[in-house]
Amino acid sequence: MAARTKDDILHYQERFDEAHDALYRWDMGAAAYLIGGGCSDDSFMDFRAGLIALRCDRYEKAAACPDSLADHPAVIAAAEVHRDEAFFCGEVDYAASAAFERITGDSEDFHEAWDKHRASRKRFGQGAEGMGEVFDFDDPREMRCRLPRLTALYPRETPRQTSPSSDAAM
């Protein structure tokens, strides 16, 4: 991405944010929670970034049905060896700023340019209603009902971390 222009990088960031925001839902958070053995807010950001880094068809399939991640080879392999890093890829969150810094030589240039770019665009993020129905990630029956295939891959009766509360941001 570093061979691109500053405008190309800003447009990439805009598309990345749209794809990232589209995954900011309770059902996707539950999938990250199962696959990651728990999931903090930062981990959920990294999980969504990792999904964006997948091929377009894989991203779209996961976005449409988070339980479909149970078919992904990386998820299956991670579950078999009891590892929890499938798709958690925080570096992807910062690809645009790293590319911008390579062009300009200054890490702050991206943030200033991004703030100006965002201010010039009308952006309609999803509200809380776009996140879907709130449910308890610590309720094994609820998780089996909503994500049956992922729950079968990652069975656990006791959580490793607390799920986000209904009044807290993921």
mmCIF file with all atom_site columns, C-alpha atoms in Angstrom:
data_model
loop_
_atom_site.group_PDB
_atom_site.id
_atom_site.type_symbol
_atom_site.label_atom_id
_atom_site.label_alt_id
_atom_site.label_comp_id
_atom_site.label_asym_id
_atom_site.label_entity_id
_atom_site.label_seq_id
_atom_site.pdbx_PDB_ins_code
_atom_site.Cartn_x
_atom_site.Cartn_y
_atom_site.Cartn_z
_atom_site.occupancy
_atom_site.B_iso_or_equiv
_atom_site.pdbx_formal_charge
_atom_site.auth_seq_id
_atom_site.auth_comp_id
_atom_site.auth_asym_id
_atom_site.auth_atom_id
_atom_site.pdbx_PDB_model_num
ATOM 1   C CA . MET A 1 1   ? 0.000   0.000   0.000  1.00 0.00 ? 1   MET A CA 1
ATOM 2   C CA . ALA A 1 2   ? 2.992   2.344   0.469  1.00 0.00 ? 2   ALA A CA 1
ATOM 3   C CA . ALA A 1 3   ? 3.285   2.829   -3.316 1.00 0.00 ? 3   ALA A CA 1
ATOM 4   C CA . ARG A 1 4   ? -0.118  4.539   -3.334 1.00 0.00 ? 4   ARG A CA 1
ATOM 5   C CA . THR A 1 5   ? -0.857  8.234   -3.106 1.00 0.00 ? 5   THR A CA 1
ATOM 6   C CA . LYS A 1 6   ? -1.989  9.916   0.083  1.00 0.00 ? 6   LYS A CA 1
ATOM 7   C CA . ASP A 1 7   ? -5.524  10.147  -1.329 1.00 0.00 ? 7   ASP A CA 1
ATOM 8   C CA . ASP A 1 8   ? -5.509  6.428   -2.188 1.00 0.00 ? 8   ASP A CA 1
ATOM 9   C CA . ILE A 1 9   ? -4.547  5.620   1.385  1.00 0.00 ? 9   ILE A CA 1
ATOM 10  C CA . LEU A 1 10  ? -7.252  7.882   2.828  1.00 0.00 ? 10  LEU A CA 1
ATOM 11  C CA . HIS A 1 11  ? -9.856  6.263   0.569  1.00 0.00 ? 11  HIS A CA 1
ATOM 12  C CA . TYR A 1 12  ? -8.613  2.835   1.656  1.00 0.00 ? 12  TYR A CA 1
ATOM 13  C CA . GLN A 1 13  ? -9.023  3.874   5.303  1.00 0.00 ? 13  GLN A CA 1
ATOM 14  C CA . GLU A 1 14  ? -12.543 5.069   4.577  1.00 0.00 ? 14  GLU A CA 1
ATOM 15  C CA . ARG A 1 15  ? -13.498 1.703   3.027  1.00 0.00 ? 15  ARG A CA 1
ATOM 16  C CA . PHE A 1 16  ? -11.723 -0.152  5.836  1.00 0.00 ? 16  PHE A CA 1
ATOM 17  C CA . ASP A 1 17  ? -13.713 1.784   8.456  1.00 0.00 ? 17  ASP A CA 1
ATOM 18  C CA . GLU A 1 18  ? -16.978 0.999   6.659  1.00 0.00 ? 18  GLU A CA 1
ATOM 19  C CA . ALA A 1 19  ? -16.158 -2.722  6.601  1.00 0.00 ? 19  ALA A CA 1
ATOM 20  C CA . HIS A 1 20  ? -14.946 -2.593  10.232 1.00 0.00 ? 20  HIS A CA 1
ATOM 21  C CA . ASP A 1 21  ? -18.098 -0.804  11.393 1.00 0.00 ? 21  ASP A CA 1
ATOM 22  C CA . ALA A 1 22  ? -20.326 -3.279  9.554  1.00 0.00 ? 22  ALA A CA 1
ATOM 23  C CA . LEU A 1 23  ? -18.902 -6.057  11.748 1.00 0.00 ? 23  LEU A CA 1
ATOM 24  C CA . TYR A 1 24  ? -19.568 -4.168  14.983 1.00 0.00 ? 24  TYR A CA 1
ATOM 25  C CA . ARG A 1 25  ? -22.482 -6.365  16.046 1.00 0.00 ? 25  ARG A CA 1
ATOM 26  C CA . TRP A 1 26  ? -23.364 -8.552  18.999 1.00 0.00 ? 26  TRP A CA 1
ATOM 27  C CA . ASP A 1 27  ? -23.398 -11.769 16.961 1.00 0.00 ? 27  ASP A CA 1
ATOM 28  C CA . MET A 1 28  ? -19.924 -11.013 15.601 1.00 0.00 ? 28  MET A CA 1
ATOM 29  C CA . GLY A 1 29  ? -18.748 -10.157 19.105 1.00 0.00 ? 29  GLY A CA 1
ATOM 30  C CA . ALA A 1 30  ? -20.039 -13.533 20.270 1.00 0.00 ? 30  ALA A CA 1
ATOM 31  C CA . ALA A 1 31  ? -18.089 -15.287 17.498 1.00 0.00 ? 31  ALA A CA 1
ATOM 32  C CA . ALA A 1 32  ? -14.924 -13.422 18.521 1.00 0.00 ? 32  ALA A CA 1
ATOM 33  C CA . TYR A 1 33  ? -15.644 -14.302 22.148 1.00 0.00 ? 33  TYR A CA 1
ATOM 34  C CA . LEU A 1 34  ? -15.852 -18.020 21.340 1.00 0.00 ? 34  LEU A CA 1
ATOM 35  C CA . ILE A 1 35  ? -12.860 -18.120 19.010 1.00 0.00 ? 35  ILE A CA 1
ATOM 36  C CA . GLY A 1 36  ? -10.716 -15.955 21.280 1.00 0.00 ? 36  GLY A CA 1
ATOM 37  C CA . GLY A 1 37  ? -11.633 -17.610 24.559 1.00 0.00 ? 37  GLY A CA 1
ATOM 38  C CA . GLY A 1 38  ? -13.024 -14.245 25.646 1.00 0.00 ? 38  GLY A CA 1
ATOM 39  C CA . CYS A 1 39  ? -12.745 -10.902 23.925 1.00 0.00 ? 39  CYS A CA 1
ATOM 40  C CA . SER A 1 40  ? -11.876 -7.420  25.148 1.00 0.00 ? 40  SER A CA 1
ATOM 41  C CA . ASP A 1 41  ? -12.831 -4.300  23.193 1.00 0.00 ? 41  ASP A CA 1
ATOM 42  C CA . ASP A 1 42  ? -9.306  -4.110  21.720 1.00 0.00 ? 42  ASP A CA 1
ATOM 43  C CA . SER A 1 43  ? -9.356  -7.789  20.800 1.00 0.00 ? 43  SER A CA 1
ATOM 44  C CA . PHE A 1 44  ? -12.694 -7.322  19.076 1.00 0.00 ? 44  PHE A CA 1
ATOM 45  C CA . MET A 1 45  ? -11.153 -4.550  16.963 1.00 0.00 ? 45  MET A CA 1
ATOM 46  C CA . ASP A 1 46  ? -8.295  -6.902  16.048 1.00 0.00 ? 46  ASP A CA 1
ATOM 47  C CA . PHE A 1 47  ? -10.721 -9.723  15.225 1.00 0.00 ? 47  PHE A CA 1
ATOM 48  C CA . ARG A 1 48  ? -12.748 -7.520  12.865 1.00 0.00 ? 48  ARG A CA 1
ATOM 49  C CA . ALA A 1 49  ? -9.528  -6.300  11.214 1.00 0.00 ? 49  ALA A CA 1
ATOM 50  C CA . GLY A 1 50  ? -8.459  -9.906  10.680 1.00 0.00 ? 50  GLY A CA 1
ATOM 51  C CA . LEU A 1 51  ? -11.783 -10.706 9.046  1.00 0.00 ? 51  LEU A CA 1
ATOM 52  C CA . ILE A 1 52  ? -11.368 -7.741  6.719  1.00 0.00 ? 52  ILE A CA 1
ATOM 53  C CA . ALA A 1 53  ? -7.964  -9.095  5.708  1.00 0.00 ? 53  ALA A CA 1
ATOM 54  C CA . LEU A 1 54  ? -9.610  -12.293 4.434  1.00 0.00 ? 54  LEU A CA 1
ATOM 55  C CA . ARG A 1 55  ? -10.634 -12.722 0.840  1.00 0.00 ? 55  ARG A CA 1
ATOM 56  C CA . CYS A 1 56  ? -13.726 -10.699 -0.005 1.00 0.00 ? 56  CYS A CA 1
ATOM 57  C CA . ASP A 1 57  ? -15.966 -13.766 -0.284 1.00 0.00 ? 57  ASP A CA 1
ATOM 58  C CA . ARG A 1 58  ? -14.852 -15.009 3.163  1.00 0.00 ? 58  ARG A CA 1
ATOM 59  C CA . TYR A 1 59  ? -15.472 -11.600 4.714  1.00 0.00 ? 59  TYR A CA 1
ATOM 60  C CA . GLU A 1 60  ? -18.945 -11.385 3.159  1.00 0.00 ? 60  GLU A CA 1
ATOM 61  C CA . LYS A 1 61  ? -19.835 -14.905 4.280  1.00 0.00 ? 61  LYS A CA 1
ATOM 62  C CA . ALA A 1 62  ? -18.726 -14.181 7.852  1.00 0.00 ? 62  ALA A CA 1
ATOM 63  C CA . ALA A 1 63  ? -20.491 -10.798 7.860  1.00 0.00 ? 63  ALA A CA 1
ATOM 64  C CA . ALA A 1 64  ? -23.724 -12.451 6.744  1.00 0.00 ? 64  ALA A CA 1
ATOM 65  C CA . CYS A 1 65  ? -23.435 -15.340 9.214  1.00 0.00 ? 65  CYS A CA 1
ATOM 66  C CA . PRO A 1 66  ? -20.744 -15.291 11.917 1.00 0.00 ? 66  PRO A CA 1
ATOM 67  C CA . ASP A 1 67  ? -21.395 -18.978 12.640 1.00 0.00 ? 67  ASP A CA 1
ATOM 68  C CA . SER A 1 68  ? -20.058 -19.742 9.143  1.00 0.00 ? 68  SER A CA 1
ATOM 69  C CA . LEU A 1 69  ? -16.574 -19.094 10.562 1.00 0.00 ? 69  LEU A CA 1
ATOM 70  C CA . ALA A 1 70  ? -16.812 -22.649 11.904 1.00 0.00 ? 70  ALA A CA 1
ATOM 71  C CA . ASP A 1 71  ? -16.058 -23.759 8.317  1.00 0.00 ? 71  ASP A CA 1
ATOM 72  C CA . HIS A 1 72  ? -12.894 -21.685 7.986  1.00 0.00 ? 72  HIS A CA 1
ATOM 73  C CA . PRO A 1 73  ? -9.686  -23.773 8.030  1.00 0.00 ? 73  PRO A CA 1
ATOM 74  C CA . ALA A 1 74  ? -7.899  -21.328 10.377 1.00 0.00 ? 74  ALA A CA 1
ATOM 75  C CA . VAL A 1 75  ? -10.727 -21.528 12.912 1.00 0.00 ? 75  VAL A CA 1
ATOM 76  C CA . ILE A 1 76  ? -10.866 -25.320 12.701 1.00 0.00 ? 76  ILE A CA 1
ATOM 77  C CA . ALA A 1 77  ? -7.089  -25.631 13.081 1.00 0.00 ? 77  ALA A CA 1
ATOM 78  C CA . ALA A 1 78  ? -7.003  -23.220 16.028 1.00 0.00 ? 78  ALA A CA 1
ATOM 79  C CA . ALA A 1 79  ? -9.831  -25.076 17.772 1.00 0.00 ? 79  ALA A CA 1
ATOM 80  C CA . GLU A 1 80  ? -8.100  -28.443 17.305 1.00 0.00 ? 80  GLU A CA 1
ATOM 81  C CA . VAL A 1 81  ? -4.971  -27.272 19.122 1.00 0.00 ? 81  VAL A CA 1
ATOM 82  C CA . HIS A 1 82  ? -6.841  -25.080 21.640 1.00 0.00 ? 82  HIS A CA 1
ATOM 83  C CA . ARG A 1 83  ? -5.312  -21.849 20.354 1.00 0.00 ? 83  ARG A CA 1
ATOM 84  C CA . ASP A 1 84  ? -7.252  -18.621 20.308 1.00 0.00 ? 84  ASP A CA 1
ATOM 85  C CA . GLU A 1 85  ? -5.558  -16.343 17.818 1.00 0.00 ? 85  GLU A CA 1
ATOM 86  C CA . ALA A 1 86  ? -7.513  -17.102 14.636 1.00 0.00 ? 86  ALA A CA 1
ATOM 87  C CA . PHE A 1 87  ? -8.198  -13.772 12.878 1.00 0.00 ? 87  PHE A CA 1
ATOM 88  C CA . PHE A 1 88  ? -6.968  -11.513 15.685 1.00 0.00 ? 88  PHE A CA 1
ATOM 89  C CA . CYS A 1 89  ? -4.728  -9.262  13.583 1.00 0.00 ? 89  CYS A CA 1
ATOM 90  C CA . GLY A 1 90  ? -4.266  -5.779  15.024 1.00 0.00 ? 90  GLY A CA 1
ATOM 91  C CA . GLU A 1 91  ? -1.618  -4.807  12.474 1.00 0.00 ? 91  GLU A CA 1
ATOM 92  C CA . VAL A 1 92  ? -4.359  -4.543  9.839  1.00 0.00 ? 92  VAL A CA 1
ATOM 93  C CA . ASP A 1 93  ? -5.995  -1.784  11.897 1.00 0.00 ? 93  ASP A CA 1
ATOM 94  C CA . TYR A 1 94  ? -2.946  0.397   11.290 1.00 0.00 ? 94  TYR A CA 1
ATOM 95  C CA . ALA A 1 95  ? -2.070  -0.460  7.672  1.00 0.00 ? 95  ALA A CA 1
ATOM 96  C CA . ALA A 1 96  ? -3.160  2.920   6.312  1.00 0.00 ? 96  ALA A CA 1
ATOM 97  C CA . SER A 1 97  ? -1.286  4.955   8.898  1.00 0.00 ? 97  SER A CA 1
ATOM 98  C CA . ALA A 1 98  ? 1.867   2.851   8.382  1.00 0.00 ? 98  ALA A CA 1
ATOM 99  C CA . ALA A 1 99  ? 1.659   3.313   4.599  1.00 0.00 ? 99  ALA A CA 1
ATOM 100 C CA . PHE A 1 100 ? 1.067   7.046   5.013  1.00 0.00 ? 100 PHE A CA 1
ATOM 101 C CA . GLU A 1 101 ? 4.081   7.297   7.313  1.00 0.00 ? 101 GLU A CA 1
ATOM 102 C CA . ARG A 1 102 ? 6.270   5.534   4.737  1.00 0.00 ? 102 ARG A CA 1
ATOM 103 C CA . ILE A 1 103 ? 5.295   8.174   2.190  1.00 0.00 ? 103 ILE A CA 1
ATOM 104 C CA . THR A 1 104 ? 5.594   11.233  4.436  1.00 0.00 ? 104 THR A CA 1
ATOM 105 C CA . GLY A 1 105 ? 8.155   10.125  7.008  1.00 0.00 ? 105 GLY A CA 1
ATOM 106 C CA . ASP A 1 106 ? 5.971   11.446  9.833  1.00 0.00 ? 106 ASP A CA 1
ATOM 107 C CA . SER A 1 107 ? 3.616   9.309   11.908 1.00 0.00 ? 107 SER A CA 1
ATOM 108 C CA . GLU A 1 108 ? 1.391   12.287  12.754 1.00 0.00 ? 108 GLU A CA 1
ATOM 109 C CA . ASP A 1 109 ? 0.732   13.253  9.117  1.00 0.00 ? 109 ASP A CA 1
ATOM 110 C CA . PHE A 1 110 ? -1.811  10.468  8.678  1.00 0.00 ? 110 PHE A CA 1
ATOM 111 C CA . HIS A 1 111 ? -3.884  11.483  11.683 1.00 0.00 ? 111 HIS A CA 1
ATOM 112 C CA . GLU A 1 112 ? -4.041  15.102  10.582 1.00 0.00 ? 112 GLU A CA 1
ATOM 113 C CA . ALA A 1 113 ? -4.899  14.144  6.987  1.00 0.00 ? 113 ALA A CA 1
ATOM 114 C CA . TRP A 1 114 ? -7.451  11.574  8.180  1.00 0.00 ? 114 TRP A CA 1
ATOM 115 C CA . ASP A 1 115 ? -9.201  14.097  10.434 1.00 0.00 ? 115 ASP A CA 1
ATOM 116 C CA . LYS A 1 116 ? -9.513  16.525  7.491  1.00 0.00 ? 116 LYS A CA 1
ATOM 117 C CA . HIS A 1 117 ? -10.654 13.779  5.131  1.00 0.00 ? 117 HIS A CA 1
ATOM 118 C CA . ARG A 1 118 ? -13.325 12.529  7.549  1.00 0.00 ? 118 ARG A CA 1
ATOM 119 C CA . ALA A 1 119 ? -14.576 16.042  8.210  1.00 0.00 ? 119 ALA A CA 1
ATOM 120 C CA . SER A 1 120 ? -15.101 16.540  4.472  1.00 0.00 ? 120 SER A CA 1
ATOM 121 C CA . ARG A 1 121 ? -17.260 13.428  4.160  1.00 0.00 ? 121 ARG A CA 1
ATOM 122 C CA . LYS A 1 122 ? -20.774 12.738  5.305  1.00 0.00 ? 122 LYS A CA 1
ATOM 123 C CA . ARG A 1 123 ? -20.474 9.565   7.268  1.00 0.00 ? 123 ARG A CA 1
ATOM 124 C CA . PHE A 1 124 ? -23.382 7.734   8.741  1.00 0.00 ? 124 PHE A CA 1
ATOM 125 C CA . GLY A 1 125 ? -22.185 5.130   11.213 1.00 0.00 ? 125 GLY A CA 1
ATOM 126 C CA . GLN A 1 126 ? -24.536 2.498   12.475 1.00 0.00 ? 126 GLN A CA 1
ATOM 127 C CA . GLY A 1 127 ? -26.306 3.243   15.701 1.00 0.00 ? 127 GLY A CA 1
ATOM 128 C CA . ALA A 1 128 ? -26.943 0.803   18.504 1.00 0.00 ? 128 ALA A CA 1
ATOM 129 C CA . GLU A 1 129 ? -29.952 -0.562  16.590 1.00 0.00 ? 129 GLU A CA 1
ATOM 130 C CA . GLY A 1 130 ? -27.561 -1.804  13.874 1.00 0.00 ? 130 GLY A CA 1
ATOM 131 C CA . MET A 1 131 ? -25.728 -3.992  16.374 1.00 0.00 ? 131 MET A CA 1
ATOM 132 C CA . GLY A 1 132 ? -28.503 -6.564  16.599 1.00 0.00 ? 132 GLY A CA 1
ATOM 133 C CA . GLU A 1 133 ? -30.004 -8.102  19.675 1.00 0.00 ? 133 GLU A CA 1
ATOM 134 C CA . VAL A 1 134 ? -28.006 -8.007  22.911 1.00 0.00 ? 134 VAL A CA 1
ATOM 135 C CA . PHE A 1 135 ? -27.438 -11.405 24.491 1.00 0.00 ? 135 PHE A CA 1
ATOM 136 C CA . ASP A 1 136 ? -25.284 -12.976 27.198 1.00 0.00 ? 136 ASP A CA 1
ATOM 137 C CA . PHE A 1 137 ? -22.036 -14.473 25.881 1.00 0.00 ? 137 PHE A CA 1
ATOM 138 C CA . ASP A 1 138 ? -21.639 -16.292 29.208 1.00 0.00 ? 138 ASP A CA 1
ATOM 139 C CA . ASP A 1 139 ? -24.874 -18.259 28.753 1.00 0.00 ? 139 ASP A CA 1
ATOM 140 C CA . PRO A 1 140 ? -23.854 -21.571 27.117 1.00 0.00 ? 140 PRO A CA 1
ATOM 141 C CA . ARG A 1 141 ? -27.416 -22.338 25.992 1.00 0.00 ? 141 ARG A CA 1
ATOM 142 C CA . GLU A 1 142 ? -27.791 -18.927 24.363 1.00 0.00 ? 142 GLU A CA 1
ATOM 143 C CA . MET A 1 143 ? -24.460 -19.305 22.596 1.00 0.00 ? 143 MET A CA 1
ATOM 144 C CA . ARG A 1 144 ? -25.357 -22.822 21.343 1.00 0.00 ? 144 ARG A CA 1
ATOM 145 C CA . CYS A 1 145 ? -28.641 -21.458 20.040 1.00 0.00 ? 145 CYS A CA 1
ATOM 146 C CA . ARG A 1 146 ? -27.123 -18.472 18.214 1.00 0.00 ? 146 ARG A CA 1
ATOM 147 C CA . LEU A 1 147 ? -23.778 -19.939 17.085 1.00 0.00 ? 147 LEU A CA 1
ATOM 148 C CA . PRO A 1 148 ? -24.242 -23.727 17.127 1.00 0.00 ? 148 PRO A CA 1
ATOM 149 C CA . ARG A 1 149 ? -21.306 -24.684 14.907 1.00 0.00 ? 149 ARG A CA 1
ATOM 150 C CA . LEU A 1 150 ? -18.791 -22.356 16.567 1.00 0.00 ? 150 LEU A CA 1
ATOM 151 C CA . THR A 1 151 ? -19.978 -23.456 19.993 1.00 0.00 ? 151 THR A CA 1
ATOM 152 C CA . ALA A 1 152 ? -19.427 -27.090 18.955 1.00 0.00 ? 152 ALA A CA 1
ATOM 153 C CA . LEU A 1 153 ? -15.837 -26.221 17.944 1.00 0.00 ? 153 LEU A CA 1
ATOM 154 C CA . TYR A 1 154 ? -15.206 -24.169 21.079 1.00 0.00 ? 154 TYR A CA 1
ATOM 155 C CA . PRO A 1 155 ? -17.268 -25.808 23.832 1.00 0.00 ? 155 PRO A CA 1
ATOM 156 C CA . ARG A 1 156 ? -16.937 -24.282 27.260 1.00 0.00 ? 156 ARG A CA 1
ATOM 157 C CA . GLU A 1 157 ? -19.250 -24.030 30.155 1.00 0.00 ? 157 GLU A CA 1
ATOM 158 C CA . THR A 1 158 ? -17.208 -21.410 31.970 1.00 0.00 ? 158 THR A CA 1
ATOM 159 C CA . PRO A 1 159 ? -15.963 -18.277 30.251 1.00 0.00 ? 159 PRO A CA 1
ATOM 160 C CA . ARG A 1 160 ? -12.308 -17.201 30.287 1.00 0.00 ? 160 ARG A CA 1
ATOM 161 C CA . GLN A 1 161 ? -13.188 -13.497 30.238 1.00 0.00 ? 161 GLN A CA 1
ATOM 162 C CA . THR A 1 162 ? -16.278 -11.446 30.852 1.00 0.00 ? 162 THR A CA 1
ATOM 163 C CA . SER A 1 163 ? -18.428 -10.595 27.858 1.00 0.00 ? 163 SER A CA 1
ATOM 164 C CA . PRO A 1 164 ? -19.325 -6.981  27.172 1.00 0.00 ? 164 PRO A CA 1
ATOM 165 C CA . SER A 1 165 ? -22.288 -5.780  29.164 1.00 0.00 ? 165 SER A CA 1
ATOM 166 C CA . SER A 1 166 ? -25.360 -4.576  27.361 1.00 0.00 ? 166 SER A CA 1
ATOM 167 C CA . ASP A 1 167 ? -24.680 -0.973  28.318 1.00 0.00 ? 167 ASP A CA 1
ATOM 168 C CA . ALA A 1 168 ? -20.968 -0.988  27.511 1.00 0.00 ? 168 ALA A CA 1
ATOM 169 C CA . ALA A 1 169 ? -19.424 -0.602  24.095 1.00 0.00 ? 169 ALA A CA 1
ATOM 170 C CA . MET A 1 170 ? -17.902 -3.712  22.575 1.00 0.00 ? 170 MET A CA 1
#
